[in-house]
Short mmCIF file of C-alpha atoms in Angstrom, two decimals:
data_model
loop_
_atom_site.label_atom_id
_atom_site.label_comp_id
_atom_site.label_asym_id
_atom_site.label_seq_id
_atom_site.Cartn_x
_atom_site.Cartn_y
_atom_site.Cartn_z
CA MET A 1 0.00 -0.01 -0.01
CA ASN A 2 2.96 2.34 0.61
CA LEU A 3 4.08 2.11 -3.00
CA ILE A 4 0.51 2.51 -4.30
CA PHE A 5 -0.08 5.56 -2.13
CA LEU A 6 3.23 7.23 -3.09
CA ALA A 7 2.73 6.42 -6.79
CA ILE A 8 -0.74 8.02 -6.86
CA VAL A 9 0.51 11.19 -5.10
CA PHE A 10 3.70 11.59 -7.16
CA ILE A 11 1.93 10.93 -10.50
CA ALA A 12 -0.78 13.42 -9.62
CA PHE A 13 1.81 16.05 -8.69
CA ALA A 14 3.82 15.41 -11.86
CA VAL A 15 0.73 15.75 -14.10
CA ALA A 16 -0.37 18.91 -12.31
CA ALA A 17 3.15 20.35 -12.59
CA TRP A 18 3.21 19.58 -16.34
CA ARG A 19 -0.14 21.28 -16.81
CA GLN A 20 1.01 24.22 -14.62
CA ALA A 21 4.09 24.73 -16.82
CA ARG A 22 1.89 24.96 -19.92
CA TRP A 23 -0.86 27.00 -18.27
CA GLU A 24 -1.65 30.57 -19.19
CA THR A 25 -4.07 32.85 -17.39
CA PRO A 26 -7.25 33.19 -19.50
CA ALA A 27 -7.65 36.72 -20.78
CA ASP A 28 -11.38 36.68 -20.03
CA ASP A 29 -10.90 35.31 -16.47
CA PRO A 30 -7.77 36.68 -14.79
CA GLU A 31 -8.91 35.22 -11.43
CA ALA A 32 -9.03 31.63 -12.74
CA ALA A 33 -7.22 29.12 -10.56
CA SER A 34 -4.15 27.46 -12.00
CA PRO A 35 -3.82 23.64 -12.13
CA MET A 36 -1.59 23.63 -9.07
CA GLN A 37 -4.02 25.83 -7.15
CA ASP A 38 -6.87 23.49 -8.10
CA LEU A 39 -4.79 20.58 -6.82
CA ALA A 40 -4.14 22.26 -3.44
CA LEU A 41 -7.79 23.26 -2.95
CA GLY A 42 -8.93 19.79 -3.98
CA MET A 43 -6.66 18.18 -1.37
CA ILE A 44 -8.07 20.30 1.43
CA ASP A 45 -11.67 19.79 0.35
CA THR A 46 -11.20 16.03 0.05
CA ALA A 47 -9.61 15.78 3.50
CA GLU A 48 -12.61 17.56 5.04
CA ALA A 49 -15.06 15.41 3.07
CA SER A 50 -13.38 12.16 4.18
CA VAL A 51 -13.76 13.02 7.88
CA THR A 52 -17.40 14.03 7.30
CA LEU A 53 -18.00 10.70 5.57
CA ALA A 54 -16.41 8.77 8.45
CA LEU A 55 -18.53 10.59 11.00
CA GLY A 56 -21.66 9.69 9.05
CA LEU A 57 -20.45 6.09 8.91
CA ILE A 58 -20.21 5.72 12.73
CA GLY A 59 -23.93 5.28 13.33
CA VAL A 60 -24.47 2.84 10.51
CA MET A 61 -21.45 0.70 11.41
CA ALA A 62 -22.59 0.63 15.03
CA LEU A 63 -26.05 -0.54 13.92
CA PHE A 64 -24.84 -3.38 11.70
CA LEU A 65 -22.11 -4.64 14.00
CA GLY A 66 -24.56 -4.54 16.89
CA LEU A 67 -26.95 -6.74 14.93
CA MET A 68 -24.14 -9.09 13.95
CA LYS A 69 -23.05 -9.38 17.58
CA VAL A 70 -26.58 -10.48 18.56
CA ALA A 71 -26.52 -13.08 15.80
CA GLU A 72 -23.08 -14.30 16.82
CA ALA A 73 -24.05 -14.56 20.47
CA GLY A 74 -27.11 -16.59 19.47
CA GLY A 75 -24.95 -19.12 17.63
CA LEU A 76 -25.77 -18.20 14.03
CA LEU A 77 -22.18 -18.82 12.96
CA ARG A 78 -22.32 -22.37 14.29
CA ILE A 79 -25.63 -23.05 12.60
CA ILE A 80 -24.20 -21.96 9.24
CA ALA A 81 -21.10 -24.05 9.94
CA LYS A 82 -23.16 -27.17 10.63
CA VAL A 83 -25.04 -26.62 7.35
CA LEU A 84 -21.83 -26.25 5.32
CA ARG A 85 -19.91 -29.13 6.83
CA PRO A 86 -21.18 -31.95 4.52
CA VAL A 87 -20.21 -29.85 1.48
CA MET A 88 -16.79 -28.93 2.87
CA VAL A 89 -15.93 -32.59 3.52
CA ARG A 90 -16.39 -33.26 -0.20
CA LEU A 91 -14.52 -30.15 -1.32
CA PHE A 92 -11.50 -30.96 0.87
CA PRO A 93 -11.04 -34.76 0.55
CA ASP A 94 -7.46 -34.52 1.79
CA VAL A 95 -8.59 -33.13 5.16
CA PRO A 96 -10.04 -35.68 7.62
CA ALA A 97 -13.64 -34.87 8.53
CA ASP A 98 -12.82 -34.78 12.26
CA HIS A 99 -9.63 -32.71 11.89
CA PRO A 100 -9.61 -29.27 13.56
CA ALA A 101 -8.74 -27.71 10.22
CA MET A 102 -12.16 -28.60 8.86
CA GLY A 103 -13.96 -26.84 11.69
CA ALA A 104 -11.79 -23.72 11.29
CA ILE A 105 -12.40 -23.63 7.49
CA ILE A 106 -16.13 -23.86 7.96
CA MET A 107 -16.24 -21.16 10.66
CA ASN A 108 -14.10 -18.87 8.46
CA MET A 109 -16.49 -19.23 5.54
CA SER A 110 -19.52 -18.76 7.78
CA ALA A 111 -18.12 -15.50 9.14
CA ASN A 112 -17.26 -14.30 5.65
CA ALA A 113 -20.81 -15.04 4.50
CA LEU A 114 -22.12 -12.63 7.12
CA GLY A 115 -19.53 -9.96 6.36
CA LEU A 116 -17.79 -10.50 9.73
CA GLY A 117 -14.20 -9.86 8.69
CA ASN A 118 -13.05 -9.50 12.29
CA ALA A 119 -14.26 -13.03 13.07
CA ALA A 120 -13.31 -14.57 9.71
CA THR A 121 -9.59 -13.79 9.76
CA PRO A 122 -8.71 -15.50 13.09
CA PHE A 123 -10.57 -18.64 11.95
CA GLY A 124 -8.73 -18.45 8.63
CA ILE A 125 -5.34 -18.25 10.28
CA ARG A 126 -6.21 -21.15 12.53
CA ALA A 127 -7.31 -23.16 9.49
CA MET A 128 -3.97 -22.53 7.83
CA GLN A 129 -2.08 -23.57 10.95
CA GLU A 130 -4.06 -26.79 11.16
CA LEU A 131 -3.73 -27.49 7.45
CA ASP A 132 0.03 -27.04 7.77
CA LYS A 133 0.08 -29.89 10.26
CA LEU A 134 -1.13 -32.11 7.40
CA ASN A 135 1.42 -30.65 5.00
CA PRO A 136 4.19 -33.07 3.90
CA HIS A 137 5.99 -30.29 1.99
CA LYS A 138 6.70 -27.58 4.53
CA GLY A 139 6.91 -24.17 2.95
CA THR A 140 4.76 -25.24 -0.05
CA ALA A 141 0.99 -24.82 -0.27
CA THR A 142 -1.02 -28.02 -0.34
CA ASN A 143 -4.06 -28.50 -2.57
CA ALA A 144 -6.31 -27.91 0.42
CA MET A 145 -4.48 -24.66 1.32
CA ALA A 146 -4.70 -23.35 -2.23
CA LEU A 147 -8.41 -24.19 -2.47
CA PHE A 148 -9.12 -22.66 0.92
CA LEU A 149 -7.35 -19.41 -0.03
CA ALA A 150 -9.11 -19.19 -3.39
CA ILE A 151 -12.51 -19.74 -1.80
CA ASN A 152 -11.67 -17.30 1.00
CA THR A 153 -10.89 -14.52 -1.47
CA SER A 154 -14.19 -15.09 -3.28
CA SER A 155 -16.49 -16.58 -0.64
CA VAL A 156 -20.25 -16.28 -0.99
CA THR A 157 -21.38 -13.12 0.80
CA LEU A 158 -24.92 -13.02 2.08
CA LEU A 159 -24.59 -9.62 3.79
CA PRO A 160 -21.85 -7.11 2.76
CA THR A 161 -22.34 -5.06 5.91
CA GLY A 162 -19.44 -2.67 5.43
CA VAL A 163 -20.51 -1.64 1.93
CA ILE A 164 -24.13 -1.24 2.99
CA ALA A 165 -22.99 1.03 5.82
CA LEU A 166 -20.88 3.14 3.47
CA ARG A 167 -23.72 3.48 0.97
CA ALA A 168 -26.07 4.58 3.71
CA ALA A 169 -23.56 7.15 4.92
CA ALA A 170 -23.26 8.42 1.34
CA GLY A 171 -26.99 9.15 1.27
CA SER A 172 -28.26 6.12 -0.65
CA THR A 173 -32.01 5.69 -0.70
CA ASP A 174 -31.50 1.93 -1.06
CA PRO A 175 -28.25 0.99 0.70
CA ALA A 176 -29.06 -2.74 0.71
CA GLY A 177 -29.79 -2.78 -3.02
CA ILE A 178 -26.44 -4.50 -3.54
CA VAL A 179 -27.38 -7.60 -1.54
CA PRO A 180 -28.90 -9.41 -4.58
CA THR A 181 -26.08 -8.34 -6.90
CA THR A 182 -23.39 -9.26 -4.40
CA LEU A 183 -24.93 -12.73 -3.81
CA VAL A 184 -24.92 -13.48 -7.56
CA ALA A 185 -21.39 -12.16 -8.09
CA THR A 186 -19.94 -14.10 -5.16
CA ILE A 187 -21.63 -17.37 -6.17
CA VAL A 188 -20.06 -17.03 -9.62
CA SER A 189 -16.63 -16.10 -8.28
CA THR A 190 -16.62 -18.91 -5.72
CA THR A 191 -17.67 -21.44 -8.39
CA ILE A 192 -14.79 -20.31 -10.61
CA ALA A 193 -12.37 -20.47 -7.66
CA ILE A 194 -13.32 -24.10 -6.95
CA ILE A 195 -13.28 -25.23 -10.59
CA SER A 196 -9.96 -23.53 -11.35
CA CYS A 197 -8.30 -25.00 -8.27
CA LYS A 198 -9.43 -28.51 -9.13
CA LEU A 199 -8.22 -28.11 -12.75
CA LEU A 200 -4.88 -26.43 -12.02
CA GLN A 201 -3.73 -28.41 -8.98
CA ASN A 202 -2.02 -31.01 -11.17
CA ALA A 203 -0.35 -28.32 -13.30
CA PHE A 204 1.49 -27.05 -10.20
CA PRO A 205 2.90 -30.21 -8.61
CA ALA A 206 4.28 -30.04 -5.10
CA PRO A 207 8.13 -30.38 -4.92
CA ALA A 208 10.08 -32.70 -2.68
CA PRO A 209 9.59 -32.02 1.05
CA ASP A 210 11.68 -29.19 2.50
CA ALA A 211 13.00 -28.74 5.97
CA ALA A 212 10.28 -27.42 8.19
CA PRO A 213 10.55 -23.66 8.62
CA ALA A 214 10.46 -21.98 11.97
CA ARG A 215 7.01 -21.71 13.56
CA PRO A 216 5.63 -18.80 15.55
CA ALA A 217 5.75 -19.39 19.24
CA GLU A 218 2.47 -20.09 21.03
CA GLY A 219 0.68 -16.82 21.54
CA GLU A 220 2.84 -14.96 19.04
CA THR A 221 1.22 -12.56 16.60
CA VAL A 222 0.58 -14.43 13.37
CA GLY A 223 -1.31 -12.09 11.11
CA ARG A 224 -3.47 -9.06 10.68
CA ASP A 225 -7.16 -8.61 10.23
CA ALA A 226 -8.26 -8.06 6.65
CA THR A 227 -11.64 -6.37 7.00
CA GLU A 228 -13.39 -4.77 4.07
CA ALA A 229 -12.40 -1.29 5.20
CA ASP A 230 -8.89 -2.26 6.37
CA ALA A 231 -10.19 -1.00 9.68
CA GLY A 232 -8.34 -3.86 10.98
CA GLU A 233 -4.74 -3.59 10.18
CA ARG A 234 -4.14 -4.70 13.73
CA PRO A 235 -2.65 -7.95 15.06
CA VAL A 236 -4.58 -11.16 15.39
CA GLU A 237 -3.18 -13.23 18.22
CA ALA A 238 -3.36 -16.89 19.07
CA PRO A 239 -5.04 -18.73 20.74
CA LEU A 240 -7.95 -18.46 18.34
CA PRO A 241 -11.69 -19.15 18.77
CA GLU A 242 -13.01 -22.66 19.10
CA THR A 243 -14.64 -24.27 16.09
CA THR A 244 -17.34 -26.86 15.72
CA ASP A 245 -17.12 -30.50 14.72
CA GLU A 246 -20.87 -31.04 14.46
CA ALA A 247 -22.97 -31.23 11.30
CA TYR A 248 -26.61 -31.43 10.33
CA PRO A 249 -27.80 -34.46 8.32
CA GLY A 250 -26.93 -34.26 4.64
CA TRP A 251 -30.52 -33.74 3.55
CA VAL A 252 -30.78 -30.59 5.71
CA SER A 253 -27.68 -29.12 4.11
CA ALA A 254 -28.97 -30.04 0.67
CA LEU A 255 -32.30 -28.32 1.29
CA VAL A 256 -30.68 -25.15 2.57
CA LEU A 257 -28.21 -24.95 -0.34
CA LEU A 258 -31.01 -25.63 -2.85
CA GLY A 259 -33.00 -22.85 -1.23
CA LEU A 260 -30.00 -20.51 -1.56
CA ALA A 261 -29.60 -21.50 -5.22
CA GLY A 262 -33.29 -20.88 -5.78
CA PHE A 263 -32.96 -17.44 -4.26
CA VAL A 264 -30.56 -16.37 -7.00
CA PRO A 265 -33.11 -16.20 -9.86
CA LEU A 266 -35.51 -14.51 -7.45
CA THR A 267 -32.98 -11.75 -6.81
CA VAL A 268 -32.52 -11.28 -10.54
CA ALA A 269 -36.24 -11.12 -11.21
CA TYR A 270 -37.38 -9.25 -8.11
CA GLY A 271 -34.16 -7.72 -6.73
CA LYS A 272 -35.42 -4.17 -6.80
CA ALA A 273 -38.61 -5.19 -4.96
CA ILE A 274 -36.76 -7.26 -2.37
CA ALA A 275 -34.03 -4.76 -1.58
CA PRO A 276 -36.13 -2.23 0.47
CA TRP A 277 -37.15 -5.03 2.83
CA ILE A 278 -33.65 -6.20 3.63
CA VAL A 279 -32.46 -3.71 6.26
CA PRO A 280 -35.67 -3.53 8.39
CA GLY A 281 -36.27 -7.25 7.89
CA LEU A 282 -32.71 -8.03 8.90
CA MET A 283 -33.05 -6.11 12.15
CA VAL A 284 -36.30 -7.85 13.08
CA LEU A 285 -34.99 -11.30 12.15
CA LEU A 286 -31.63 -11.05 13.90
CA LEU A 287 -33.05 -9.51 17.06
CA GLY A 288 -35.84 -12.09 17.05
CA PHE A 289 -33.28 -14.87 16.55
CA GLY A 290 -31.26 -13.57 19.49
CA ALA A 291 -34.33 -13.37 21.70
CA ALA A 292 -35.39 -16.89 20.75
CA LYS A 293 -31.90 -18.10 21.74
CA ARG A 294 -32.22 -16.32 25.07
CA VAL A 295 -29.47 -13.86 24.26
CA ARG A 296 -29.39 -10.67 26.29
CA VAL A 297 -30.21 -8.78 23.11
CA TYR A 298 -29.77 -5.22 24.33
CA GLU A 299 -26.42 -5.87 26.01
CA SER A 300 -25.07 -7.83 23.01
CA PHE A 301 -26.26 -5.14 20.59
CA VAL A 302 -24.56 -2.41 22.59
CA GLU A 303 -21.32 -4.41 22.76
CA GLY A 304 -21.33 -4.87 18.98
CA ALA A 305 -22.27 -1.24 18.41
CA ARG A 306 -19.30 -0.23 20.56
CA ASP A 307 -17.04 -2.25 18.24
CA GLY A 308 -18.69 -0.59 15.24
CA PHE A 309 -17.98 2.85 16.71
CA GLN A 310 -14.34 1.94 17.24
CA VAL A 311 -14.03 0.56 13.70
CA ALA A 312 -15.55 3.68 12.15
CA VAL A 313 -13.22 5.95 14.12
CA ARG A 314 -10.19 3.81 13.32
CA ILE A 315 -10.72 4.04 9.57
CA ILE A 316 -10.62 7.87 9.52
CA PRO A 317 -6.84 8.06 8.88
CA TYR A 318 -7.15 5.46 6.10
CA LEU A 319 -10.00 7.35 4.48
CA VAL A 320 -8.15 10.67 4.67
CA ALA A 321 -5.00 9.20 3.17
CA ILE A 322 -6.54 7.36 0.25
CA LEU A 323 -9.30 9.88 -0.50
CA VAL A 324 -6.79 12.75 -0.64
CA ALA A 325 -4.52 10.69 -2.88
CA VAL A 326 -7.39 9.70 -5.18
CA GLY A 327 -8.67 13.29 -5.13
CA MET A 328 -5.24 14.52 -6.22
CA PHE A 329 -5.20 11.94 -8.99
CA ARG A 330 -8.56 13.14 -10.25
CA GLN A 331 -7.95 16.87 -9.80
CA SER A 332 -4.59 16.79 -11.56
CA GLY A 333 -6.06 15.23 -14.69
CA ALA A 334 -4.05 12.02 -14.34
CA MET A 335 -7.21 9.98 -13.94
CA GLU A 336 -8.50 11.17 -17.33
CA LEU A 337 -5.19 10.30 -19.01
CA LEU A 338 -5.30 6.77 -17.64
CA ILE A 339 -8.99 5.93 -17.72
CA ASP A 340 -10.25 7.56 -20.93
CA PRO A 341 -8.55 5.17 -23.38
CA LEU A 342 -9.36 2.08 -21.30
CA GLY A 343 -12.87 3.27 -20.49
CA ALA A 344 -13.66 3.66 -24.18
CA VAL A 345 -13.18 -0.11 -24.52
CA THR A 346 -14.63 -1.38 -21.24
CA SER A 347 -17.72 0.85 -21.43
CA LEU A 348 -18.79 -1.23 -24.42
CA VAL A 349 -19.26 -4.19 -22.08
CA GLY A 350 -20.90 -2.34 -19.18
CA MET A 351 -17.82 -1.21 -17.26
CA PRO A 352 -17.84 2.60 -17.23
CA ALA A 353 -14.54 4.46 -17.00
CA GLU A 354 -15.40 5.70 -13.51
CA ALA A 355 -15.55 2.12 -12.19
CA LEU A 356 -12.20 0.98 -13.64
CA PRO A 357 -10.05 2.23 -10.74
CA MET A 358 -12.20 0.19 -8.35
CA ALA A 359 -11.83 -3.02 -10.38
CA LEU A 360 -8.07 -2.53 -10.67
CA MET A 361 -7.46 -1.59 -7.04
CA ARG A 362 -9.63 -4.20 -5.31
CA PRO A 363 -7.21 -7.14 -5.49
CA LEU A 364 -4.30 -4.94 -4.38
CA SER A 365 -5.49 -3.01 -1.39
CA GLY A 366 -8.62 -3.11 0.77
CA SER A 367 -8.14 0.42 2.12
CA GLY A 368 -7.35 1.73 -1.37
CA ALA A 369 -10.46 0.13 -2.88
CA TYR A 370 -12.59 1.29 0.03
CA GLY A 371 -11.35 4.82 -0.47
CA ILE A 372 -11.99 4.73 -4.19
CA LEU A 373 -15.49 3.37 -3.54
CA ALA A 374 -16.11 6.23 -1.12
CA SER A 375 -14.86 8.83 -3.56
CA ILE A 376 -17.02 7.44 -6.39
CA ILE A 377 -20.30 7.27 -4.53
CA GLN A 378 -19.62 10.62 -2.88
CA ASP A 379 -19.16 12.25 -6.31
CA PRO A 380 -22.33 14.31 -6.94
CA ALA A 381 -22.09 13.42 -10.62
CA ILE A 382 -22.30 9.70 -9.84
CA GLY A 383 -23.79 8.99 -6.39
CA PRO A 384 -24.49 5.70 -4.67
CA ASP A 385 -27.77 4.96 -6.48
CA SER A 386 -26.55 5.29 -10.06
CA TYR A 387 -25.59 2.28 -12.19
CA THR A 388 -21.91 3.02 -11.55
CA GLY A 389 -22.62 3.40 -7.81
CA TYR A 390 -24.29 -0.03 -7.68
CA LEU A 391 -21.50 -1.57 -9.77
CA VAL A 392 -18.56 -0.35 -7.67
CA SER A 393 -20.43 -1.25 -4.46
CA THR A 394 -21.03 -4.75 -5.76
CA ILE A 395 -17.38 -5.15 -6.78
CA GLN A 396 -16.30 -4.09 -3.30
CA GLY A 397 -18.74 -6.45 -1.61
CA SER A 398 -18.12 -9.46 -3.82
CA THR A 399 -14.32 -9.55 -4.15
CA GLU A 400 -11.43 -9.60 -1.72
CA THR A 401 -8.00 -8.00 -1.25
CA THR A 402 -6.35 -11.02 -2.81
CA PHE A 403 -2.66 -10.22 -2.40
CA TYR A 404 -3.12 -9.07 1.19
CA VAL A 405 -5.10 -12.17 2.19
CA LEU A 406 -2.56 -14.50 0.59
CA ALA A 407 0.30 -12.67 2.33
CA VAL A 408 -1.36 -12.85 5.76
CA TYR A 409 -2.58 -16.45 5.61
CA PHE A 410 0.46 -17.98 3.94
CA GLY A 411 2.74 -15.81 6.04
CA ALA A 412 1.17 -17.25 9.20
CA VAL A 413 2.65 -20.69 8.34
CA GLN A 414 5.73 -19.53 6.39
CA VAL A 415 4.50 -20.89 3.06
CA ARG A 416 6.79 -19.54 0.32
CA ARG A 417 5.56 -21.53 -2.71
CA VAL A 418 1.87 -20.75 -3.19
CA ARG A 419 1.54 -22.93 -6.32
CA HIS A 420 -1.82 -22.38 -8.05
CA ALA A 421 -3.40 -20.36 -5.21
CA LEU A 422 -2.63 -16.94 -6.75
CA PRO A 423 -3.82 -17.61 -10.35
CA CYS A 424 -7.00 -19.29 -9.03
CA ALA A 425 -7.69 -16.32 -6.71
CA LEU A 426 -7.13 -13.83 -9.52
CA LEU A 427 -9.40 -15.82 -11.84
CA ALA A 428 -12.06 -15.73 -9.16
CA ASP A 429 -11.60 -11.95 -8.84
CA LEU A 430 -11.98 -11.54 -12.58
CA ALA A 431 -15.08 -13.72 -12.59
CA GLY A 432 -16.51 -11.66 -9.71
CA VAL A 433 -16.00 -8.40 -11.62
CA ILE A 434 -17.57 -9.82 -14.77
CA ALA A 435 -20.53 -11.28 -12.85
CA ALA A 436 -20.98 -7.99 -10.94
CA THR A 437 -21.12 -6.10 -14.23
CA ALA A 438 -23.60 -8.53 -15.74
CA ILE A 439 -26.01 -8.59 -12.79
CA CYS A 440 -25.85 -4.81 -12.30
CA LEU A 441 -26.64 -4.36 -16.00
CA ILE A 442 -29.66 -6.61 -15.61
CA LEU A 443 -31.00 -4.93 -12.48
CA TYR A 444 -29.73 -1.36 -12.74
CA GLY A 445 -28.59 -0.89 -16.34
CA HIS A 446 -31.41 1.57 -16.94
CA LEU A 447 -29.70 3.94 -14.48
CA ALA A 448 -26.57 4.20 -16.64
#
């Protein structure tokens, strides 16, 4: 992220300086601001706007994380894990069904499905540690590791809470309108991740076993949280949460997954009608679920809301940094020089030029992509409820910071040879962007 941030700032300054050197004061407007003056004013305005955005985000983040805390306290993660277990056993045939790695994998995917990045990352690190115990080639990713990472970077998302919160803070009249589009895009990207891993695993054979690398000591910091907003670039420490080894009968899992699959065409056909019900319905359902499970709903909600407040405050420096950098890039004219030629091509297939920076940044940096998303939907010429606003929101909610996740998870177990994990994850990212574009065209293309 350091290199990306510096590159954006330096390129913006260089372009503005080049325009300044060629600039002449208009004869009919002697008070006109020069390119460098525009750049300076744009930086200050963007810094103020980023703090205003973060302050508006506090309440919405507190609301959603409070609801998620109630659901977590009621055991919703474990219920989802028990539903997924029969499927995971078949996807990971090299992992024994009763091995701790299987439970950690399932809990990680369950947390990702609910948009709980804070809970997903510790489970993911634990899964990698347990998978490494089954690894005969220390320092080299196994087929199970590669598949887990690819699925993790593209996992099916039922509720992209962070993006919904940002859209609400940006003044969207339908902040949850991306739930149907995100579900479709993540199902496609996860399917591609699984298929590509199964096809490519033989093309990247594991080498002869190496000497086992040094392991982190018990209780040592092993990674960092990779939330959607990079609110969590803070350590994740062992020991990690307990997982579950239980499972529902296979027919229960099959019915639930068939119901989820049947929901996809419904979202395509009636997505715009369903979306307004999602936020109020979610609050009633999750609070009702917590009450039915005898959770102290109010106390749990307040605890989660407190976490949401802290997350929203913690992302202010990230928003200021990336929004100012992106604002400089736009104000200097560098964005036009880069995007215009590419946008002329991609716009033919439903990807407007304004959305290109989001698609390019998402695999590289979570905070960078989050900042670009914020700058796009805050732009009065675009807004959160335009076609472009829905598209960039869906891309953010349906793809992951691939390079960062691979670095954190593989770094936790000192894996140096990632084999086919990276190409499979990037293929899943590409599939997610394509699927996001297609479903947004179907549902919101008339807003373009």
